[in-house]
Short mmCIF file of C-alpha atoms in Angstrom, two decimals:
data_model
loop_
_atom_site.label_atom_id
_atom_site.label_comp_id
_atom_site.label_asym_id
_atom_site.label_seq_id
_atom_site.Cartn_x
_atom_site.Cartn_y
_atom_site.Cartn_z
CA MET A 1 -37.73 -32.61 34.59
CA LYS A 2 -38.59 -29.85 32.97
CA ILE A 3 -41.40 -27.24 34.13
CA LYS A 4 -43.79 -26.38 32.19
CA ASN A 5 -46.00 -23.05 31.62
CA GLY A 6 -49.52 -23.19 30.70
CA ARG A 7 -49.51 -22.87 27.59
CA GLY A 8 -46.89 -25.30 26.64
CA SER A 9 -43.42 -23.67 26.36
CA THR A 10 -40.36 -24.25 29.21
CA TRP A 11 -38.60 -22.19 31.42
CA GLY A 12 -35.49 -23.69 30.03
CA LYS A 13 -36.26 -22.20 26.35
CA GLY A 14 -37.24 -18.66 27.53
CA ALA A 15 -35.19 -18.30 29.84
CA PRO A 16 -32.45 -17.57 28.31
CA VAL A 17 -34.57 -14.71 26.72
CA PHE A 18 -35.71 -13.55 29.97
CA LEU A 19 -32.42 -13.09 31.30
CA ALA A 20 -31.32 -10.36 27.90
CA VAL A 21 -33.82 -8.22 28.21
CA ALA A 22 -33.87 -8.02 32.28
CA LEU A 23 -30.02 -7.48 30.87
CA GLY A 24 -31.15 -4.59 28.79
CA PHE A 25 -33.44 -2.85 30.86
CA PHE A 26 -30.43 -3.56 33.42
CA LEU A 27 -27.94 -1.90 31.24
CA LEU A 28 -30.39 1.48 30.05
CA GLU A 29 -31.66 1.76 34.28
CA GLY A 30 -28.55 2.52 35.62
CA GLY A 31 -28.38 -0.83 36.95
CA PRO A 32 -24.26 -0.62 37.13
CA SER A 33 -24.34 2.37 39.30
CA ARG A 34 -26.76 0.47 41.67
CA LEU A 35 -25.36 -2.82 41.74
CA MET A 36 -22.23 -1.17 42.75
CA ALA A 37 -24.18 0.70 45.66
CA PHE A 38 -25.71 -1.92 46.24
CA ALA A 39 -22.24 -4.03 46.97
CA ALA A 40 -20.63 -2.12 49.40
CA ARG A 41 -23.25 -1.95 51.30
CA PRO A 42 -22.30 -3.96 53.78
CA LEU A 43 -18.91 -2.45 53.46
CA LEU A 44 -20.74 1.32 54.87
CA VAL A 45 -22.34 -0.60 57.71
CA SER A 46 -19.03 -1.52 58.20
CA PHE A 47 -17.82 2.12 58.74
CA LEU A 48 -20.99 2.80 60.69
CA SER A 49 -21.41 0.48 63.11
CA GLU A 50 -17.89 -1.84 63.76
CA SER A 51 -16.71 -2.41 66.73
CA GLU A 52 -12.44 -1.82 67.14
CA SER A 53 -12.11 -5.34 68.69
CA GLU A 54 -11.89 -6.39 65.08
CA PRO A 55 -8.61 -6.96 62.63
CA ALA A 56 -7.34 -4.78 60.63
CA GLY A 57 -9.23 -6.39 57.48
CA THR A 58 -12.89 -5.36 58.08
CA ASP A 59 -11.97 -1.67 58.26
CA VAL A 60 -10.56 -1.44 54.28
CA LEU A 61 -13.83 0.59 53.31
CA ARG A 62 -12.91 2.49 57.01
CA MET A 63 -9.39 3.54 56.77
CA ALA A 64 -10.69 4.54 53.09
CA SER A 65 -12.63 7.67 53.09
CA GLY A 66 -10.94 8.90 56.47
CA VAL A 67 -12.88 12.56 56.03
CA GLN A 68 -14.70 13.52 53.25
CA PRO A 69 -14.64 17.18 52.74
CA LEU A 70 -16.99 18.37 54.62
CA SER A 71 -19.00 20.45 51.89
CA SER A 72 -19.66 16.68 50.44
CA PHE A 73 -21.25 15.91 53.93
CA LEU A 74 -23.12 19.31 53.04
CA GLU A 75 -24.47 19.55 50.38
CA LYS A 76 -24.80 15.03 50.46
CA GLU A 77 -25.83 12.92 52.87
CA GLU A 78 -24.22 10.26 52.16
CA ALA A 79 -20.81 11.41 50.56
CA SER A 80 -19.36 8.47 48.38
CA LEU A 81 -15.38 6.65 49.76
CA VAL A 82 -13.91 7.14 46.93
CA GLN A 83 -10.19 6.35 48.30
CA ALA A 84 -9.74 2.37 48.04
CA GLU A 85 -5.39 2.20 48.30
CA ALA A 86 -4.64 1.86 52.19
CA ASP A 87 -3.47 4.38 54.92
CA PRO A 88 -5.02 7.22 52.58
CA CYS A 89 -4.20 10.57 52.94
CA TYR A 90 -7.25 11.69 54.39
CA VAL A 91 -8.81 14.83 53.55
CA ALA A 92 -9.92 17.69 56.31
CA ALA A 93 -11.96 20.82 54.35
CA LEU A 94 -11.10 24.14 55.80
CA GLN A 95 -14.81 26.65 55.24
CA GLY A 96 -14.47 30.33 55.68
CA GLY A 97 -17.42 32.23 57.19
CA ASN A 98 -18.48 33.82 59.74
CA GLY A 99 -20.04 32.42 63.18
CA ASN A 100 -22.86 33.53 64.84
CA GLY A 101 -21.66 33.44 68.43
CA GLU A 102 -21.84 37.08 69.32
CA GLY A 103 -19.42 38.41 72.15
CA VAL A 104 -21.78 39.39 75.51
CA SER A 105 -19.28 40.75 78.59
CA GLY A 106 -20.57 39.02 82.01
CA MET A 107 -20.31 34.90 81.29
CA GLU A 108 -21.48 34.63 85.23
CA GLY A 109 -18.09 32.95 86.32
CA ILE A 110 -18.75 29.87 83.95
CA LEU A 111 -15.53 30.83 81.65
CA ALA A 112 -12.28 31.39 84.84
CA SER A 113 -10.51 34.00 84.73
CA GLY A 114 -10.51 37.38 82.79
CA ASP A 115 -12.40 40.32 83.35
CA GLY A 116 -15.69 38.49 81.89
CA SER A 117 -16.19 41.45 78.96
CA SER A 118 -15.59 40.88 75.37
CA SER A 119 -14.35 42.76 72.05
CA GLY A 120 -18.11 41.01 70.97
CA THR A 121 -15.91 39.60 67.66
CA ALA A 122 -17.24 36.09 66.18
CA GLY A 123 -16.27 32.95 68.89
CA GLU A 124 -16.87 30.75 66.16
CA ASN A 125 -14.97 31.69 62.29
CA GLY A 126 -17.15 29.41 60.79
CA THR A 127 -14.22 26.46 60.09
CA ALA A 128 -14.31 22.73 60.66
CA ALA A 129 -11.78 20.63 59.26
CA GLY A 130 -12.47 16.61 58.66
CA SER A 131 -9.62 15.14 61.02
CA GLY A 132 -8.35 11.47 59.58
CA GLU A 133 -8.06 9.95 62.80
CA THR A 134 -9.68 6.52 61.50
CA GLY A 135 -9.66 3.64 63.05
CA ASN A 136 -10.08 1.68 65.80
CA GLY A 137 -7.68 3.49 68.16
CA GLU A 138 -7.01 0.19 70.49
CA ALA A 139 -5.09 -2.83 70.47
CA SER A 140 -6.21 -5.31 68.28
CA GLY A 141 -3.27 -3.29 65.33
CA GLU A 142 -5.92 -1.93 63.08
CA ASN A 143 -4.30 0.29 60.30
CA THR A 144 -5.46 4.40 60.71
CA GLY A 145 -6.17 5.48 57.70
CA GLU A 146 -3.74 8.41 57.43
CA THR A 147 -0.61 8.84 55.23
CA SER A 148 2.13 11.36 56.13
CA GLY A 149 1.55 12.82 52.61
CA GLU A 150 3.79 14.19 50.49
CA GLY A 151 6.74 16.30 51.64
CA ASN A 152 6.13 14.19 55.34
CA GLY A 153 9.59 13.97 56.15
CA GLU A 154 9.45 10.74 57.17
CA SER A 155 11.65 10.14 59.72
CA PRO A 156 13.55 6.54 60.49
CA GLY A 157 14.73 7.38 63.45
CA THR A 158 13.12 6.73 66.88
CA ALA A 159 13.67 8.19 69.97
CA ALA A 160 13.17 6.16 73.27
CA ALA A 161 10.27 6.52 75.75
CA GLY A 162 10.76 8.99 78.53
CA SER A 163 13.00 11.21 76.77
CA GLU A 164 13.28 15.25 78.00
CA SER A 165 11.50 17.60 76.08
CA GLY A 166 13.46 21.08 75.15
CA ALA A 167 16.67 19.60 72.78
CA ALA A 168 15.32 20.59 69.43
CA ALA A 169 17.77 21.45 66.87
CA GLY A 170 17.81 25.00 66.45
CA GLU A 171 15.21 25.55 69.56
CA ALA A 172 15.03 29.25 69.89
CA VAL A 173 15.77 30.68 73.30
CA LEU A 174 12.81 31.77 74.43
CA ALA A 175 13.20 34.84 76.13
CA GLY A 176 11.48 37.65 73.64
CA ALA A 177 10.98 35.08 70.70
CA ALA A 178 7.51 33.85 72.23
CA VAL A 179 5.17 35.73 73.44
CA GLY A 180 3.24 35.43 77.19
CA PRO A 181 0.05 34.41 78.80
CA ALA A 182 -2.81 36.48 76.85
CA THR A 183 -4.24 38.43 79.84
CA GLU A 184 -6.90 40.76 77.14
CA ILE A 185 -9.82 39.30 75.89
CA ARG A 186 -9.69 39.35 72.29
CA GLY A 187 -12.78 37.66 71.48
CA THR A 188 -15.94 35.78 72.93
CA VAL A 189 -17.26 34.91 75.93
CA TYR A 190 -20.96 33.18 75.59
CA THR A 191 -23.49 33.63 78.45
CA ALA A 192 -25.24 30.81 80.37
CA GLU A 193 -28.25 31.32 78.50
CA GLN A 194 -26.21 30.54 75.57
CA LEU A 195 -24.51 27.51 76.36
CA SER A 196 -27.21 26.08 78.26
CA ASP A 197 -29.16 25.01 74.41
CA PHE A 198 -27.55 22.17 73.51
CA GLU A 199 -27.86 22.78 70.08
CA PHE A 200 -26.32 26.24 70.11
CA VAL A 201 -23.34 24.12 71.83
CA LYS A 202 -23.02 21.65 69.38
CA LYS A 203 -23.76 23.68 66.11
CA ASN A 204 -21.24 26.65 67.21
CA PHE A 205 -17.89 24.52 68.94
CA PHE A 206 -18.44 20.69 67.55
CA TYR A 207 -18.68 19.08 64.18
CA VAL A 208 -19.81 15.45 64.46
CA HIS A 209 -18.80 12.96 62.42
CA LYS A 210 -21.30 10.27 61.04
CA SER A 211 -19.50 7.63 63.01
CA THR A 212 -20.51 8.72 66.17
CA THR A 213 -23.98 10.70 67.45
CA VAL A 214 -23.04 13.04 70.68
CA TYR A 215 -26.01 13.27 73.57
CA PRO A 216 -27.12 16.56 74.95
CA GLU A 217 -25.91 15.63 78.63
CA GLN A 218 -22.90 15.20 77.45
CA LEU A 219 -22.86 18.32 75.83
CA ASP A 220 -24.12 20.30 79.33
CA ALA A 221 -21.58 22.90 79.86
CA SER A 222 -22.13 23.34 82.95
CA VAL A 223 -20.81 20.80 84.00
CA LEU A 224 -18.13 20.34 81.42
CA LEU A 225 -16.73 23.32 82.07
CA GLY A 226 -17.68 23.31 86.52
CA THR A 227 -15.28 19.70 85.99
CA ASP A 228 -12.27 20.94 87.92
CA LEU A 229 -9.73 19.80 85.44
CA THR A 230 -6.74 22.31 86.71
CA LEU A 231 -2.75 20.85 88.65
CA PRO A 232 -1.55 22.42 92.10
CA GLU A 233 2.52 23.23 91.22
CA SER A 234 4.69 20.16 90.49
CA ASP A 235 8.70 20.21 90.60
CA GLU A 236 7.40 16.46 88.69
CA PRO A 237 6.30 15.54 85.19
CA GLN A 238 2.65 15.85 85.37
CA VAL A 239 2.11 15.57 81.06
CA LEU A 240 3.22 13.82 78.33
CA LEU A 241 3.86 14.98 74.85
CA PHE A 242 3.39 12.11 72.09
CA HIS A 243 2.54 11.70 68.88
CA THR A 244 0.94 8.06 67.31
CA HIS A 245 1.45 9.57 63.88
CA GLY A 246 4.67 11.11 64.63
CA SER A 247 5.91 10.97 60.42
CA GLU A 248 3.35 13.97 59.84
CA GLY A 249 5.21 16.75 58.39
CA PHE A 250 4.68 19.90 56.50
CA SER A 251 5.06 21.60 53.10
CA ASP A 252 8.43 22.24 53.59
CA SER A 253 9.79 19.42 56.36
CA VAL A 254 13.03 18.23 55.29
CA GLU A 255 12.65 14.53 54.52
CA GLY A 256 14.57 12.31 57.29
CA ASP A 257 14.96 15.50 59.32
CA PRO A 258 12.80 14.32 62.92
CA ASP A 259 12.77 18.30 63.57
CA MET A 260 10.82 18.87 60.72
CA THR A 261 8.40 16.50 61.29
CA VAL A 262 5.12 17.19 63.89
CA VAL A 263 8.13 15.77 66.34
CA GLY A 264 9.39 18.83 66.06
CA VAL A 265 6.55 20.83 65.90
CA GLY A 266 6.01 18.91 70.23
CA ASN A 267 9.65 19.29 70.58
CA TYR A 268 8.57 23.60 70.99
CA LEU A 269 5.48 22.41 73.08
CA ALA A 270 7.27 21.50 74.84
CA GLN A 271 9.82 23.27 75.60
CA LEU A 272 7.43 26.74 76.15
CA LEU A 273 5.04 24.13 79.11
CA SER A 274 7.82 23.33 80.48
CA GLU A 275 10.02 26.42 79.97
CA ARG A 276 8.11 29.58 80.02
CA TYR A 277 5.00 27.77 82.24
CA GLY A 278 6.58 25.91 85.00
CA ILE A 279 4.47 22.61 82.90
CA LYS A 280 7.00 19.68 83.54
CA VAL A 281 7.02 17.51 80.26
CA ILE A 282 8.00 14.10 78.73
CA HIS A 283 8.01 13.61 75.45
CA ASN A 284 7.91 10.47 73.57
CA THR A 285 9.80 10.93 70.14
CA GLU A 286 8.56 7.29 69.13
CA VAL A 287 7.81 6.96 65.52
CA PHE A 288 5.52 4.25 64.79
CA PRO A 289 4.72 2.23 62.04
CA TYR A 290 0.84 2.87 60.51
CA SER A 291 -0.46 -0.76 60.37
CA ASP A 292 -0.27 -0.73 64.86
CA SER A 293 0.01 2.76 65.62
CA TYR A 294 -2.66 2.78 67.95
CA SER A 295 -1.45 -0.03 69.41
CA MET A 296 1.88 0.53 70.03
CA ALA A 297 0.86 3.79 71.66
CA LEU A 298 -1.46 2.37 73.78
CA ASP A 299 2.18 0.44 75.12
CA MET A 300 3.89 2.97 75.40
CA LEU A 301 1.17 4.95 77.18
CA LYS A 302 1.35 2.20 80.06
CA LYS A 303 4.98 1.93 80.99
CA THR A 304 5.59 5.74 80.50
CA LEU A 305 2.28 6.31 83.17
CA ALA A 306 3.95 3.62 85.30
CA GLU A 307 7.46 4.57 85.11
CA TYR A 308 5.94 8.59 86.15
CA PRO A 309 3.37 8.31 87.94
CA SER A 310 2.95 12.20 88.40
CA ILE A 311 1.99 12.86 84.85
CA GLN A 312 -1.40 13.69 84.54
CA VAL A 313 -1.91 15.10 81.21
CA THR A 314 -1.93 12.89 78.08
CA ILE A 315 -1.34 14.81 74.65
CA ASP A 316 -1.13 13.33 70.91
CA LEU A 317 -0.30 15.91 69.01
CA HIS A 318 -0.90 15.44 64.75
CA ARG A 319 -0.43 17.01 62.01
CA ASP A 320 -4.39 16.94 59.59
CA SER A 321 -4.30 17.01 56.30
CA GLY A 322 -6.27 20.35 54.36
CA GLY A 323 -6.15 23.63 52.91
CA HIS A 324 -3.93 26.30 53.91
CA GLU A 325 -5.56 28.29 56.21
CA VAL A 326 -3.22 30.36 58.83
CA VAL A 327 -4.50 32.90 60.64
CA ASP A 328 -3.20 36.00 62.47
CA ILE A 329 -1.89 35.81 66.37
CA ASN A 330 0.29 38.35 67.93
CA GLY A 331 1.00 39.31 64.85
CA LYS A 332 2.53 35.14 63.30
CA PRO A 333 1.22 33.86 60.26
CA THR A 334 -0.19 30.29 62.21
CA ALA A 335 -1.74 27.41 61.42
CA PRO A 336 -5.34 27.13 63.11
CA ILE A 337 -5.71 23.21 65.51
CA MET A 338 -8.10 21.13 65.73
CA LEU A 339 -8.91 19.48 68.91
CA PHE A 340 -10.84 16.26 69.00
CA ASN A 341 -12.46 13.25 70.90
CA GLY A 342 -13.02 10.19 71.13
CA MET A 343 -16.82 9.29 71.88
CA CYS A 344 -16.77 5.31 72.07
CA GLN A 345 -20.21 5.07 70.56
CA THR A 346 -21.78 5.32 67.05
CA PRO A 347 -25.16 6.58 66.90
CA GLU A 348 -26.77 2.35 67.34
CA GLY A 349 -25.18 2.93 70.88
CA PRO A 350 -22.13 2.12 72.04
CA LEU A 351 -19.46 0.27 71.93
CA GLU A 352 -18.69 -3.21 72.25
CA ASP A 353 -15.35 -3.83 74.49
CA VAL A 354 -14.20 0.35 73.73
CA GLU A 355 -15.27 1.61 77.55
CA ASN A 356 -13.64 4.91 78.81
CA PRO A 357 -14.50 5.68 81.92
CA TYR A 358 -12.89 9.59 80.98
CA LEU A 359 -15.44 10.35 78.28
CA MET A 360 -16.49 13.27 79.88
CA GLU A 361 -13.46 14.54 81.45
CA ASN A 362 -11.89 14.41 77.95
CA LEU A 363 -15.22 15.85 76.40
CA ALA A 364 -14.46 19.47 79.61
CA PHE A 365 -10.90 19.65 78.92
CA ASN A 366 -10.80 19.67 75.40
CA PHE A 367 -14.42 21.66 75.95
CA GLN A 368 -12.05 24.30 78.65
CA MET A 369 -9.21 24.85 76.44
CA LYS A 370 -12.44 26.02 73.36
CA MET A 371 -13.99 27.85 75.33
CA LYS A 372 -9.97 29.75 76.85
CA ALA A 373 -9.62 30.06 72.67
CA GLU A 374 -13.18 31.95 72.05
CA ALA A 375 -11.84 34.18 75.02
CA TYR A 376 -7.98 35.12 74.80
CA TYR A 377 -7.11 33.96 70.75
CA PRO A 378 -10.60 33.94 68.72
CA GLY A 379 -9.52 32.00 65.15
CA LEU A 380 -6.48 29.83 66.15
CA THR A 381 -9.70 26.85 67.20
CA LEU A 382 -11.65 24.61 64.81
CA ARG A 383 -14.87 23.25 65.55
CA THR A 384 -13.63 20.34 68.45
CA PHE A 385 -14.22 17.09 66.30
CA LEU A 386 -16.16 13.40 67.42
CA LYS A 387 -15.67 10.55 66.43
CA ALA A 388 -16.70 7.21 67.18
CA TYR A 389 -13.61 5.27 68.49
CA ARG A 390 -11.54 6.53 71.90
CA TYR A 391 -8.00 6.32 70.10
CA ASN A 392 -6.17 5.77 73.88
CA GLN A 393 -7.69 8.38 75.21
CA HIS A 394 -8.73 6.15 78.44
CA VAL A 395 -5.87 6.84 80.29
CA LEU A 396 -6.49 9.20 81.72
CA PRO A 397 -9.16 12.21 82.92
CA ARG A 398 -6.59 14.84 81.21
CA ALA A 399 -6.43 13.35 77.75
CA THR A 400 -6.66 14.51 74.57
CA LEU A 401 -5.59 14.93 70.43
CA VAL A 402 -4.80 17.72 68.57
CA GLU A 403 -4.27 18.51 65.03
CA VAL A 404 -2.42 21.17 63.96
CA GLY A 405 -1.90 22.66 60.72
CA THR A 406 -2.02 20.49 56.77
CA GLU A 407 0.31 19.00 54.66
CA ASN A 408 -0.24 22.52 53.20
CA ASN A 409 1.27 24.63 55.74
CA THR A 410 4.89 25.21 56.34
CA PHE A 411 6.76 24.38 60.04
CA GLU A 412 7.00 27.86 60.73
CA GLU A 413 3.37 28.04 60.49
CA ALA A 414 2.14 24.85 62.96
CA LYS A 415 5.64 25.59 64.85
CA ASN A 416 3.37 29.36 65.42
CA ALA A 417 0.57 27.61 66.76
CA MET A 418 2.59 25.98 70.18
CA GLU A 419 2.77 30.01 71.54
CA PRO A 420 -1.34 29.99 72.35
CA LEU A 421 -1.92 25.91 72.67
CA ALA A 422 0.54 25.85 75.59
CA ASP A 423 -0.53 29.25 76.64
CA ILE A 424 -3.96 27.71 76.81
CA LEU A 425 -3.28 24.35 78.27
CA TYR A 426 -1.30 26.24 81.32
CA LYS A 427 -4.69 28.18 81.82
CA VAL A 428 -6.78 25.67 82.56
CA LEU A 429 -4.16 23.16 83.64
CA ARG A 430 -3.83 26.00 86.28
CA GLY A 431 -6.28 27.49 86.55
CA LYS A 432 -5.98 31.00 85.54
#
């Protein structure tokens, strides 16, 4: 039955004309862009709000995004998510500039060690990196949104969990090869008043990814710095070092040579901690497939922690992605490092079925390391990156994820960063 209008014509006859006019207006007024934006909206919503238990197929856009260049976040709140292939190489933007944290003497004991003096150099070098740690970090088997990048020296071989560290090819003799613990404060020591300001702390020491949020009580510096994370000296292993993305390499990495990847960098960190600082390390050198990396890493963590109950620290060492930045540390060109925390929450609230009972201890561990770096190794650390998921940091109170350099740094620059990192870990774990 045809429905007639007041003039006796029918919608059936007028529909083609109406549709033609509407299509012309649609094309002239930027309709295709609006249509694409509308179609992408459900995926964008899923990027911000999906729980970690959902299947990998629902995570394509999140994996494709990685982390956009920081400049795009600063200039445009809704950065375009332009990469579509599986396991895209995420992007980190390193922006130079001076921070606004002035060196101040007399920290009232908030920072352990040192004489409370400062050279007055800027504590935050104004840089921030975009970490590509995406995906759910859990046992659901999702992709992680990260690739090794060109020239990453991907290794086909694996090593059994629990293998002792310190056997890297061409390892240096530590005597004279690495500078010992830093005793002189060359950077910034912040006052209790500065650190009591939530906005100051968040702005100077953290980069909060749009997938998550952070609350004042979570960045209470007096709580973070007051958390006792020291460990007594022990003849048993206390640190488990591993690599969720063990195939990540550097600009001069040799394909097929694991000693030139982030695993080789980890060999040197394990060697430093064990031989120079007396902190015994279990270094797991397995290279997990990207499609299931966090799930497989979690299985390894559970197994190794059960086998070595003396372990109190986990370090997931990665390589970031982005430009080529170096800092001078003890006269050596050194790749910057970035600490990383999973928050288990989006701006809308906590993620369902994704809990971390050690979230505050994890934040404290990284914050204490950040403060040591600010004081003793200015310029070494970027702002700590916060993202929605948990990245297997729920296994222990002292669990951290560390990004060292990018695919454009050399292996040597990344390796050099392990010397100050080992010292920072030593200072925090031994209360120095």
